[in-house]
CSV table of C-alpha atoms and ligand atoms in Angstrom, one decimal:
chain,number,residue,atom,x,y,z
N,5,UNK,CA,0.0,0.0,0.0
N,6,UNK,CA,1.2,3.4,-1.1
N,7,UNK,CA,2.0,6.0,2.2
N,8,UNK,CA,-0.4,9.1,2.5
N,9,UNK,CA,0.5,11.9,0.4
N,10,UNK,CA,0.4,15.9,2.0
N,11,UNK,CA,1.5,19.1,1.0
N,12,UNK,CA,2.5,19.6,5.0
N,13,UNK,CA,2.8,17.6,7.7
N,14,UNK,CA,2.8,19.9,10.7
N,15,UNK,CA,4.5,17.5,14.2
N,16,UNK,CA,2.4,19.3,17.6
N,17,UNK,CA,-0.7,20.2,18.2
N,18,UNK,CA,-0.1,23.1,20.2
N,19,UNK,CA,-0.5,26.6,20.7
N,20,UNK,CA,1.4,26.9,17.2
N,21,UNK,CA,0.7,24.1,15.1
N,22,UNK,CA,-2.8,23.6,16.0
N,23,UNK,CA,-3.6,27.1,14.6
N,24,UNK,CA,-1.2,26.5,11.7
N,25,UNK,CA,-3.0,23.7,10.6
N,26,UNK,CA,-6.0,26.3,10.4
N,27,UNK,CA,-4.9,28.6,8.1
N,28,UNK,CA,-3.1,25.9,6.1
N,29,UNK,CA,-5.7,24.0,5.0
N,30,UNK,CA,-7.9,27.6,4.6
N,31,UNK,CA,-5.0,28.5,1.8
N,32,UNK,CA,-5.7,25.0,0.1
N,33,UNK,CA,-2.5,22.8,1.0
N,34,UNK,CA,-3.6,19.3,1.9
N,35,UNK,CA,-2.7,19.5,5.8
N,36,UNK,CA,-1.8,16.3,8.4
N,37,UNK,CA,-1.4,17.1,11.9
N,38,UNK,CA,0.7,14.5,14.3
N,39,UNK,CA,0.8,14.7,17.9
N,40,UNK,CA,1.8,12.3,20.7
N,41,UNK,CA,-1.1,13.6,22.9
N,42,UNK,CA,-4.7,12.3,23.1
N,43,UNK,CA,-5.9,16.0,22.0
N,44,UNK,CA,-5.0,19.1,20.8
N,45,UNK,CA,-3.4,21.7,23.1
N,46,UNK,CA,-2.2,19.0,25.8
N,47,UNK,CA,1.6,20.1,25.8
N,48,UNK,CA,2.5,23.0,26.9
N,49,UNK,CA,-0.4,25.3,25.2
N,50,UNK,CA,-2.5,24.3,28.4
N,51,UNK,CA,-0.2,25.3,30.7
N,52,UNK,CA,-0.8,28.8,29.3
N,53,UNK,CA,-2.7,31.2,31.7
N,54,UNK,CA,-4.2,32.8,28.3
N,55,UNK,CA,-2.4,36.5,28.0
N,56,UNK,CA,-2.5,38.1,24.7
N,57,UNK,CA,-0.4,41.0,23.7
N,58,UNK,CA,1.6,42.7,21.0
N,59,UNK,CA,3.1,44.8,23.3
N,60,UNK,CA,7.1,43.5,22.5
N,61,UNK,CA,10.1,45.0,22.6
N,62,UNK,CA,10.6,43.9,19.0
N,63,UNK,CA,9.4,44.6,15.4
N,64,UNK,CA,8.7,40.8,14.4
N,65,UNK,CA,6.9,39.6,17.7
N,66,UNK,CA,4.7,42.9,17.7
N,67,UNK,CA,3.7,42.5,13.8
N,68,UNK,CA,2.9,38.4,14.9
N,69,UNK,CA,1.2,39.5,17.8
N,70,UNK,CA,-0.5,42.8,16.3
N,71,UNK,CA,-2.3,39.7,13.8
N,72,UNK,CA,-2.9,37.1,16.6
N,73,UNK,CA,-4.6,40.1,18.5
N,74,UNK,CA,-7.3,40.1,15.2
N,75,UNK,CA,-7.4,36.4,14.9
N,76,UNK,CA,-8.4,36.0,18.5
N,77,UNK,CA,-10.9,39.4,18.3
N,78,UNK,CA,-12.6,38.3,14.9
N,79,UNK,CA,-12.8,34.3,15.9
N,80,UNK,CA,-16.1,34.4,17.5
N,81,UNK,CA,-17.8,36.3,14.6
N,82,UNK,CA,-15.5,34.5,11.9
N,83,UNK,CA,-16.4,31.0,13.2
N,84,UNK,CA,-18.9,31.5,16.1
N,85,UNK,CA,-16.4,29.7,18.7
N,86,UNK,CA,-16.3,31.1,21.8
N,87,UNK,CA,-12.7,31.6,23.1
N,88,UNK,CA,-13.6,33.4,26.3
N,89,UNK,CA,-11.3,36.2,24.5
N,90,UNK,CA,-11.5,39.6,26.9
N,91,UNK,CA,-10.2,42.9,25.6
N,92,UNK,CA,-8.7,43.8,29.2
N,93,UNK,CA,-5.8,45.3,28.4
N,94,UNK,CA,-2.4,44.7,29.7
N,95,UNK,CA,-0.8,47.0,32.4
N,96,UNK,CA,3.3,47.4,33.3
N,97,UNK,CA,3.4,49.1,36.4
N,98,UNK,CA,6.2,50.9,37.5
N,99,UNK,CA,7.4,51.1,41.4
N,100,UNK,CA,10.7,52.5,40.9
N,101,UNK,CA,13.2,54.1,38.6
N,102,UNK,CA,14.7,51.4,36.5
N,103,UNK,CA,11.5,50.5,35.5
N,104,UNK,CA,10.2,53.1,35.1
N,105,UNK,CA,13.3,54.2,32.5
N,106,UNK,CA,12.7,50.8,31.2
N,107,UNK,CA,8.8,51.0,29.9
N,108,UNK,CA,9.4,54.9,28.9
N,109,UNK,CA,12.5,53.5,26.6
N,110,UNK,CA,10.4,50.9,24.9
N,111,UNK,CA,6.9,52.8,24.7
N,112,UNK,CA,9.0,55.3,22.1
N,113,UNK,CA,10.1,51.9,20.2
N,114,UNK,CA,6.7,50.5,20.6
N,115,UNK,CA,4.5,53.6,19.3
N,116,UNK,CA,6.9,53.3,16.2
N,117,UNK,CA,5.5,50.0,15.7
N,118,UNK,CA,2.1,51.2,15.9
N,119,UNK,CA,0.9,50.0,19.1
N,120,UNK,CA,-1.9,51.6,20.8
N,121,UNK,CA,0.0,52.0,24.3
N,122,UNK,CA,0.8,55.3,26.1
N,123,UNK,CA,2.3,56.0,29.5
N,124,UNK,CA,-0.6,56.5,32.3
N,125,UNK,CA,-0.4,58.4,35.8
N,126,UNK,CA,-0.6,56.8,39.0
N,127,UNK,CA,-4.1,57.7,39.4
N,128,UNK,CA,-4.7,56.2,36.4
N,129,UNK,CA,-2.9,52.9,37.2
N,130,UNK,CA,-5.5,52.8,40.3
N,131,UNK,CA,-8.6,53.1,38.2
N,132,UNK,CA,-7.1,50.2,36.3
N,133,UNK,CA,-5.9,48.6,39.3
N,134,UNK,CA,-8.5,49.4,41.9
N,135,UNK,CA,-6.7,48.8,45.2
N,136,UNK,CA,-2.9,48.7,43.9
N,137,UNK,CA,-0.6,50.0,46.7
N,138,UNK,CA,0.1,53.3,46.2
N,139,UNK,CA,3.3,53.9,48.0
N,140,UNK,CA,5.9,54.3,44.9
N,141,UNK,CA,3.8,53.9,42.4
N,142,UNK,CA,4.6,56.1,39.6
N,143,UNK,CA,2.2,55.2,37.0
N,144,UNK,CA,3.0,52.4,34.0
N,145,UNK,CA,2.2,51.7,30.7
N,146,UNK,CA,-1.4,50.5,29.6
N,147,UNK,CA,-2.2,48.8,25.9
N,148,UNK,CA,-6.1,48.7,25.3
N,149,UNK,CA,-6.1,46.6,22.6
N,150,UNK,CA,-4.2,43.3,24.3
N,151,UNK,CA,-6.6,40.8,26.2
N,152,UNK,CA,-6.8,36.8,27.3
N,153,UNK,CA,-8.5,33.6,25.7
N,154,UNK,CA,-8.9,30.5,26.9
N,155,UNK,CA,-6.0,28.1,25.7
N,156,UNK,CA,-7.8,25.2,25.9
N,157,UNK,CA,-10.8,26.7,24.3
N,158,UNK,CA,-8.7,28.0,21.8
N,159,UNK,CA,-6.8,24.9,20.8
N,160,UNK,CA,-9.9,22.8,20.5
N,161,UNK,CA,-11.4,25.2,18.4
N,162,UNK,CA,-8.8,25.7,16.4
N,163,UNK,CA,-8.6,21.9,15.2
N,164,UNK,CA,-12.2,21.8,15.0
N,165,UNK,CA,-11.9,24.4,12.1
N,166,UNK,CA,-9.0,23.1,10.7
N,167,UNK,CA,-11.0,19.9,10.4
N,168,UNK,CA,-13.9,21.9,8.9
N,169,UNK,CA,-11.5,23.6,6.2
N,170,UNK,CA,-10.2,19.8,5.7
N,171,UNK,CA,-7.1,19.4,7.6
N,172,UNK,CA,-6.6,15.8,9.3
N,173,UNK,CA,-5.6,15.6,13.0
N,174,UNK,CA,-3.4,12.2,14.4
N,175,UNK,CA,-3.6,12.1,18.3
N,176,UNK,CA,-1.6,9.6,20.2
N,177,UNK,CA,0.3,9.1,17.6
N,178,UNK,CA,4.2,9.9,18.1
N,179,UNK,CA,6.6,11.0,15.2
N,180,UNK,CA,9.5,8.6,16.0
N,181,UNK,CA,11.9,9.7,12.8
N,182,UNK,CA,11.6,12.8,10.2
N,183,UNK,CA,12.5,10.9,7.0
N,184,UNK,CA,15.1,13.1,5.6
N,185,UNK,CA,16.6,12.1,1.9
N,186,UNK,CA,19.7,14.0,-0.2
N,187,UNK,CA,19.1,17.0,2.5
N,188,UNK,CA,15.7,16.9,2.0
N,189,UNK,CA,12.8,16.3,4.8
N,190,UNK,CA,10.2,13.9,2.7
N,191,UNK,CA,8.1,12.9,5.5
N,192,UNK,CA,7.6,11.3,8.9
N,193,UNK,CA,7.4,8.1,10.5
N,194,UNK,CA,5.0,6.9,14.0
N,195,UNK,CA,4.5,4.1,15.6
N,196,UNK,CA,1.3,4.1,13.0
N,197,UNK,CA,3.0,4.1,10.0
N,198,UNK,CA,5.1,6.4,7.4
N,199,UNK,CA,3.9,9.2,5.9
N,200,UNK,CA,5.3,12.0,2.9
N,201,UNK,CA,4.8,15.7,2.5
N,202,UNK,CA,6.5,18.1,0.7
N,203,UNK,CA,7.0,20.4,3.8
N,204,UNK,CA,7.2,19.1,7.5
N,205,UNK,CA,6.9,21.7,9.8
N,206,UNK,CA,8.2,21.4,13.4
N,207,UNK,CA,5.9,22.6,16.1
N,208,UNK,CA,6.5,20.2,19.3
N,209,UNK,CA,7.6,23.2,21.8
N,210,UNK,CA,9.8,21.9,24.4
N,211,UNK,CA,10.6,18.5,22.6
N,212,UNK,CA,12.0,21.1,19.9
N,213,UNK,CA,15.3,19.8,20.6
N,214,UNK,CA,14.5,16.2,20.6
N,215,UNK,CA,12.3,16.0,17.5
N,216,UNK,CA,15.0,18.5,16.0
N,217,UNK,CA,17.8,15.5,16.0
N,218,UNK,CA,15.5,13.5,14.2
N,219,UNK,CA,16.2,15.0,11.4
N,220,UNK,CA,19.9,16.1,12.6
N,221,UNK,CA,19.6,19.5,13.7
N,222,UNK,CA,20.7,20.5,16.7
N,223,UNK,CA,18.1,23.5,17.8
N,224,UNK,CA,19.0,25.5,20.6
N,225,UNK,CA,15.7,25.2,22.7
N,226,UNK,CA,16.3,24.7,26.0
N,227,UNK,CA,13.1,24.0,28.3
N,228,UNK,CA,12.7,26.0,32.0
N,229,UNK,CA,9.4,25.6,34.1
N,230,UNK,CA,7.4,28.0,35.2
N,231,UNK,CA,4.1,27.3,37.5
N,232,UNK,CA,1.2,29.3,37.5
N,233,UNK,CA,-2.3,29.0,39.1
N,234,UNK,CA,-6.2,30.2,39.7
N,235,UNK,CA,-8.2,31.4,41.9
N,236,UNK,CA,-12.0,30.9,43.2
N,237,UNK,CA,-14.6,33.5,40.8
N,238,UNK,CA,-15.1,37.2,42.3
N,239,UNK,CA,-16.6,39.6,41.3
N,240,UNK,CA,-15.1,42.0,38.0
N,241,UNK,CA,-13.3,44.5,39.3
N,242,UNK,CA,-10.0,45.1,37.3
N,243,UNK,CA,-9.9,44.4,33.8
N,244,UNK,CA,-6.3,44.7,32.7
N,245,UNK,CA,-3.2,41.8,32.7
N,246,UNK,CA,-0.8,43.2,35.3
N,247,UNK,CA,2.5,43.0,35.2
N,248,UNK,CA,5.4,44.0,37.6
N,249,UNK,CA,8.6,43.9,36.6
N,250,UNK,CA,10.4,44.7,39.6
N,251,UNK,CA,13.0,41.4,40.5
N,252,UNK,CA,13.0,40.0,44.2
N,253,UNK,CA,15.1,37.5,46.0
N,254,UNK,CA,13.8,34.3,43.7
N,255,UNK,CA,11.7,35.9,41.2
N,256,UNK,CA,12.2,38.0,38.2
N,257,UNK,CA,8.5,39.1,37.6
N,258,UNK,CA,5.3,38.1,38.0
N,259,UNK,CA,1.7,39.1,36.0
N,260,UNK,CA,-2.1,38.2,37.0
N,261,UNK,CA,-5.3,39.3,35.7
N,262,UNK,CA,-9.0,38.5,36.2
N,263,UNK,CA,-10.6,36.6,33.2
N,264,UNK,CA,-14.2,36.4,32.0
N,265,UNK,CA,-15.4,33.9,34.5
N,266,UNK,CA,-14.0,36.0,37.5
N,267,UNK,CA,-11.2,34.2,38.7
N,268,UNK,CA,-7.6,35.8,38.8
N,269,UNK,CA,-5.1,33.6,37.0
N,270,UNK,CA,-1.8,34.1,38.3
N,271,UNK,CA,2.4,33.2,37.0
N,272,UNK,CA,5.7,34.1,38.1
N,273,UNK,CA,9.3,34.1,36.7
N,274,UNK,CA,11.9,32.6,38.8
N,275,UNK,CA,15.4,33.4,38.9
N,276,UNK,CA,17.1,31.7,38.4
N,277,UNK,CA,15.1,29.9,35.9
N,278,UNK,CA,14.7,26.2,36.6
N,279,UNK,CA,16.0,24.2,33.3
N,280,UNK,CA,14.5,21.2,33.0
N,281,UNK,CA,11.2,19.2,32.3
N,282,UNK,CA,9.8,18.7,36.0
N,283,UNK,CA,6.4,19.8,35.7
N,284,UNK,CA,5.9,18.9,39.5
N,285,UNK,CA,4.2,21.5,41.4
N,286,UNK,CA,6.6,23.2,44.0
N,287,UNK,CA,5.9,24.0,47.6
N,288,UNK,CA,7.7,27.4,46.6
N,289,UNK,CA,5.6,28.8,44.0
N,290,UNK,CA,2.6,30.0,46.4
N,291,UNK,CA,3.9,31.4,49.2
N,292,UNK,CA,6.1,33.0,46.5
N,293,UNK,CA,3.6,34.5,44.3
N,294,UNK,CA,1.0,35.0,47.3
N,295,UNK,CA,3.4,37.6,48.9
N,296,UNK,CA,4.2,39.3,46.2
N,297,UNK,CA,0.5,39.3,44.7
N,298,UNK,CA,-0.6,40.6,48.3
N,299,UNK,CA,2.0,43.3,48.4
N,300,UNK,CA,1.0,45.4,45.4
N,301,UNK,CA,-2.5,44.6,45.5
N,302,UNK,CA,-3.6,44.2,49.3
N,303,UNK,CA,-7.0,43.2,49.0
N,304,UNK,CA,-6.4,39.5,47.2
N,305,UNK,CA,-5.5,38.7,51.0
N,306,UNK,CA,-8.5,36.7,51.5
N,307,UNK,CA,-8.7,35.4,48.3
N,308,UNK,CA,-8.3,31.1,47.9
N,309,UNK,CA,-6.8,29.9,45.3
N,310,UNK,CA,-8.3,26.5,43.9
N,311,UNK,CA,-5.3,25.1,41.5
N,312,UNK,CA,-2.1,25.1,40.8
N,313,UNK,CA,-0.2,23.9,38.1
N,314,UNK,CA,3.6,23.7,36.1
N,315,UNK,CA,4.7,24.3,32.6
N,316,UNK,CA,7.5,25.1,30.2
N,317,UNK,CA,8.8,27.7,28.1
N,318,UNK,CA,10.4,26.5,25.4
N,319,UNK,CA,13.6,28.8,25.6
N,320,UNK,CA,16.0,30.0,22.7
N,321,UNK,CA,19.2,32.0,23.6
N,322,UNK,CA,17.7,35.4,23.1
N,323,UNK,CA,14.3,34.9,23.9
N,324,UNK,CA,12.8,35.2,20.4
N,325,UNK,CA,11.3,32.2,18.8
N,326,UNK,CA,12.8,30.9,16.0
N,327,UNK,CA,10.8,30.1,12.7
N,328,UNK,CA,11.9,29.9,9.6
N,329,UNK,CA,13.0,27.3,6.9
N,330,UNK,CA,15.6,25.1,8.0
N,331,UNK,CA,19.0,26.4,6.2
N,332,UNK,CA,20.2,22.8,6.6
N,333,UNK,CA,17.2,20.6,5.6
N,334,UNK,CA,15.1,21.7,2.7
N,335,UNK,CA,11.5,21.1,3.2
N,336,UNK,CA,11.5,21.2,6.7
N,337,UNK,CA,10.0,24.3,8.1
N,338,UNK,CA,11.4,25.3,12.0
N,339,UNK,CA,8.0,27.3,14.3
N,340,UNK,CA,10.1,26.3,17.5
N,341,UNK,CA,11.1,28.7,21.0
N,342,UNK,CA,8.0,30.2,21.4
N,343,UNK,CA,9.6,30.7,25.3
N,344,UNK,CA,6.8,32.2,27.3
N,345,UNK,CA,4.6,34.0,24.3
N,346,UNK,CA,3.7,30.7,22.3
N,347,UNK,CA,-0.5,31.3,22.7
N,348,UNK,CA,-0.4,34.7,21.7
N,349,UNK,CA,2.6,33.8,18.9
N,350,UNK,CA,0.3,30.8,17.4
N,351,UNK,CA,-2.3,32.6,15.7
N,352,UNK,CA,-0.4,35.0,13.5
N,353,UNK,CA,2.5,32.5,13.2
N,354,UNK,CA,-0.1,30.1,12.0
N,355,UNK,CA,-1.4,32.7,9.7
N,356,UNK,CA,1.8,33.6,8.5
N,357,UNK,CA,3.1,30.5,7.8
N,358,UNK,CA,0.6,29.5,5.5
N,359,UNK,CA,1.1,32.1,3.2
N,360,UNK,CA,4.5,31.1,3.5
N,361,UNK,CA,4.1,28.3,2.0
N,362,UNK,CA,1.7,28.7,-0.2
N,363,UNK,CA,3.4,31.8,-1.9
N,364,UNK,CA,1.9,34.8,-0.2
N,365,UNK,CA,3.7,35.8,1.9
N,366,UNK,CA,4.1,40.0,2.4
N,367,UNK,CA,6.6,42.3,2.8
N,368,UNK,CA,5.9,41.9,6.9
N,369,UNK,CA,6.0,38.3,7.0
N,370,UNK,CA,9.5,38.6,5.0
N,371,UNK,CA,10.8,40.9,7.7
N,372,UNK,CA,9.5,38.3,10.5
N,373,UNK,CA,11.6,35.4,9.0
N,374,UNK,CA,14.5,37.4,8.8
N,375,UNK,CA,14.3,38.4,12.1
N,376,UNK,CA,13.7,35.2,13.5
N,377,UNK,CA,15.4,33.1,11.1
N,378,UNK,CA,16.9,29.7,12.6
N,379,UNK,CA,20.7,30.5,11.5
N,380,UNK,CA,20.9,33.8,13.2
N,381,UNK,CA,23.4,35.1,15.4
N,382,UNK,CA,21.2,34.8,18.9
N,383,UNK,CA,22.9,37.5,19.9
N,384,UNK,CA,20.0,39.7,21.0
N,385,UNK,CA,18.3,39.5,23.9
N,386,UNK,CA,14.3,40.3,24.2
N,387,UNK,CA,13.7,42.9,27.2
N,388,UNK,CA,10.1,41.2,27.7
N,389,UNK,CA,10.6,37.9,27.6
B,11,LIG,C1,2.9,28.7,33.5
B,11,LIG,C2,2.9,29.2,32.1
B,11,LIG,C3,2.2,30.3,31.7
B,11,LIG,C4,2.2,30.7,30.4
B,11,LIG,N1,1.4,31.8,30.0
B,11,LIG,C5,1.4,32.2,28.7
B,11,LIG,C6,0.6,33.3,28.3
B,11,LIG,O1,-0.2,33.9,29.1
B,11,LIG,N2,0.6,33.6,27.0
B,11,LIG,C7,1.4,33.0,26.1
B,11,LIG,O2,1.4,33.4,24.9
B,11,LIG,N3,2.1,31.9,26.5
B,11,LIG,C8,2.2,31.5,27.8
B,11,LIG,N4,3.0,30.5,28.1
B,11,LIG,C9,3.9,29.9,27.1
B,11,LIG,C10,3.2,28.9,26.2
B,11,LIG,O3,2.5,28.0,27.0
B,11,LIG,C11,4.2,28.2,25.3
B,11,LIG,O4,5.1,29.2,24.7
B,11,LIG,C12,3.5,27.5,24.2
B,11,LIG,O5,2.5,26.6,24.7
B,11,LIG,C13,4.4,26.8,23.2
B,11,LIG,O6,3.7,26.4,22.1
B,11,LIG,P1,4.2,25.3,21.1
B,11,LIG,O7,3.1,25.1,20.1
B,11,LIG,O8,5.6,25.6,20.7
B,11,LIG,O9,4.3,24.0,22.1
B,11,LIG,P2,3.1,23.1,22.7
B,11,LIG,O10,1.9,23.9,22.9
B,11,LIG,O11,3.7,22.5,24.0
B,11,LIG,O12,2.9,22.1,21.6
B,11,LIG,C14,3.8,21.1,21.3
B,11,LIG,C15,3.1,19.8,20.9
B,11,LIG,O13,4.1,18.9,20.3
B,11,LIG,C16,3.7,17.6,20.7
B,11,LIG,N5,4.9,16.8,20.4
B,11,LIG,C17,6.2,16.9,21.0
B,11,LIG,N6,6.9,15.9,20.5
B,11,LIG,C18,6.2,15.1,19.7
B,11,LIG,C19,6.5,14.0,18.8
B,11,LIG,N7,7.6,13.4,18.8
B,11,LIG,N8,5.5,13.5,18.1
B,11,LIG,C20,4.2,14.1,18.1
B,11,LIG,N9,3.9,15.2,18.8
B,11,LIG,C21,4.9,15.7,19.6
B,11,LIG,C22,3.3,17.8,22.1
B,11,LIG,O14,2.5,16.7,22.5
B,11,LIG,C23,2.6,19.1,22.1
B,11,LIG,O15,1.2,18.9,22.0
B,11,LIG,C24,3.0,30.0,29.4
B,11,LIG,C25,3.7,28.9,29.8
B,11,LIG,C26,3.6,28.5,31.1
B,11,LIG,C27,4.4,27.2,31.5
């Protein structure tokens, strides 16, 4: 018997390739998805607490993000899907100098780019914030136009559209080899069987390094957890993502917001990171977050937190993902190192890919893959990782 036949073969199901497989099969490319999981969006796309921005510090991941922003605005009345997507906002506060310095350096970057943020007053920062401690606050930076979604809404209803506009979906089904002949990738093989496309696209996140090597690359993604976690349902009082920047002994930052059912959904950034794949809750992470949560906004006190949970961030050297045709294996296209942006990355990536590779792609989406091109120097470093 003769092996199935695509134009692409995208390995993961995740925050990337999920929504890849969307637009894919929308362009008209015959479209196989692969993933070890039982469903879509069970690596590290659920780990996600759902934050959506464009606000970057970087041309490419504001253009990628300025699309997913529409995608994830337009979805409901494009497909009638739900995604529980809130236009919050996001806010940066600043309690001291350096950051301070820090968000008024990158606002005059960012406005070049064409982002709707501006600098806002302290006063302001409490009507976005109601209750924020006021003692140092200076004001921060506030982007109207960035929100949340639900990951796991979103993935699910991004493959049930991608099925709609005709692209296949393989759960449980692990790519064990990429099949790669004369330097060029010509399909995949799983425990299920062998399969051929012209273009195999990598999107398994933090096993970017191991499915890499199957087809001899060696990708410089490097996995580090993170844990996050939810509380009970309030009622609305702020709507913004908040984020403080400020480093403490054994965290870098930390960021929370209240979505559309009411409950506050909380992360932090340790420091040092913790490289690895442990996604083992830690004693440390709530007493952790809860002190610093409680100290800028005093009246979560009270508030009980119902779950926990631990992910990764697929990590790249400079803390920009890195997508792109492989230089080293034709036909195989890289959408690896999302780091901690991979849900609000999918969505334009996804869109961008596919005209890509279907011969669209713009004048933007050219600058993207230069930018984030697999074979660059990673000599960069992204100020909001
Ligand atoms: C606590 C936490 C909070 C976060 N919050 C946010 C946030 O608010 N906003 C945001 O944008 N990002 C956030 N992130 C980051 C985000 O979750 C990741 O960047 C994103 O999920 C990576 O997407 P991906 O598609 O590359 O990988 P994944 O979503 O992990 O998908 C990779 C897929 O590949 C599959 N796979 C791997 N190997 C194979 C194989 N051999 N064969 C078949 N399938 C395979 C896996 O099963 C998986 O489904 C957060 C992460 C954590 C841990």
């Amino acid at each position: 018997m003769s092996e199935a036949s695509f134009d692409v073969i995208v390995i993961g199901s995740g925050s990337v390739g999920t929504p890849a497989a969307y637009f894919l099969a929308k362009a008209g490319l015959t479209t196989a998805v692969f993933d070890a999981a039982a469903s879509p969006g069970r690596g590290d796309n659920r780990a996600a607490i759902g934050g959506v921005r464009a606000t970057h510090s970087d041309r490419s991941k504001i253009a990628v993000c300025q699309e997913s922003l529409t995608i994830f605005k337009t979805w409901q009345e494009t497909t009638g899907d739900d995604l529980l997507w809130r236009q919050g906002g996001y806010t940066f506060v600043a309690c001291d100098d350096n950051i301070e310095s820090l968000l008024k350096a990158l606002l005059v970057k960012q406005r070049k780019f064409g982002l709707d943020i501006d600098w806002v007053d302290a006063a302001r920062v409490k009507e976005l914030v109601p209750g924020i401690e006021s003692n140092g606050l200076r004001g921060g930076v506030f982007s109207p136009g960035d929100g949340s979604a639900s990951p796991l809404m979103s993935a699910h209803s991004f493959k049930v559209q991608a099925e709609r506009a005709g692209a296949e979906f393989h759960f449980g089904e692990a790519v064990k080899d990429i099949k790669v002949e004369d330097g060029r990738a010509t399909g995949i093989v799983t425990e299920g069987g062998s399969y051929a496309a012209k273009t195999v696209i990598l999107a398994t996140g933090a096993d970017a390094s191991e499915t890499g090597a199957m087809a001899g690359l060696d990708l410089p993604v490097v996995p580090d957890s993170h844990e996050a976690g939810v509380t009970e349902a309030i009622g609305q009082f702020m709507d913004p993502m908040v984020v403080d920047l400020r480093p403490e002994e054994g965290s870098r930052n930390f960021y929370f917001y209240q979505n559309s059912e009411g409950q506050l959904v909380f992360c932090i950034t340790p420091e040092p990171p913790i490289i690895g794949k442990d996604r083992r809750s830690t004693s440390v992470f709530l007493p952790q977050i809860a002190k610093r949560m409680v100290a800028l906004l005093p009246r979560l006190r009270n508030l009980k937190v119902r779950r926990i949970w631990r992910g990764l961030y697929p990590m790249t050297p400079d803390g920009f993902p890195i997508v792109g045709h492989s230089p080293d294996v034709e036909g195989l296209f890289l959408a690896v190192g999302m780091c901690g942006q991979g849900f609000m990355l999918g969505p334009g990536l996804g869109a961008l890919i596919a005209r890509e590779l279907s011969g669209r792609a713009t004048e933007t989406d050219q600058m993207v893959l230069t930018d984030l091109r697999p074979d660059r120097e990673f000599a960069g470093m992204e100020a909001l990782k």
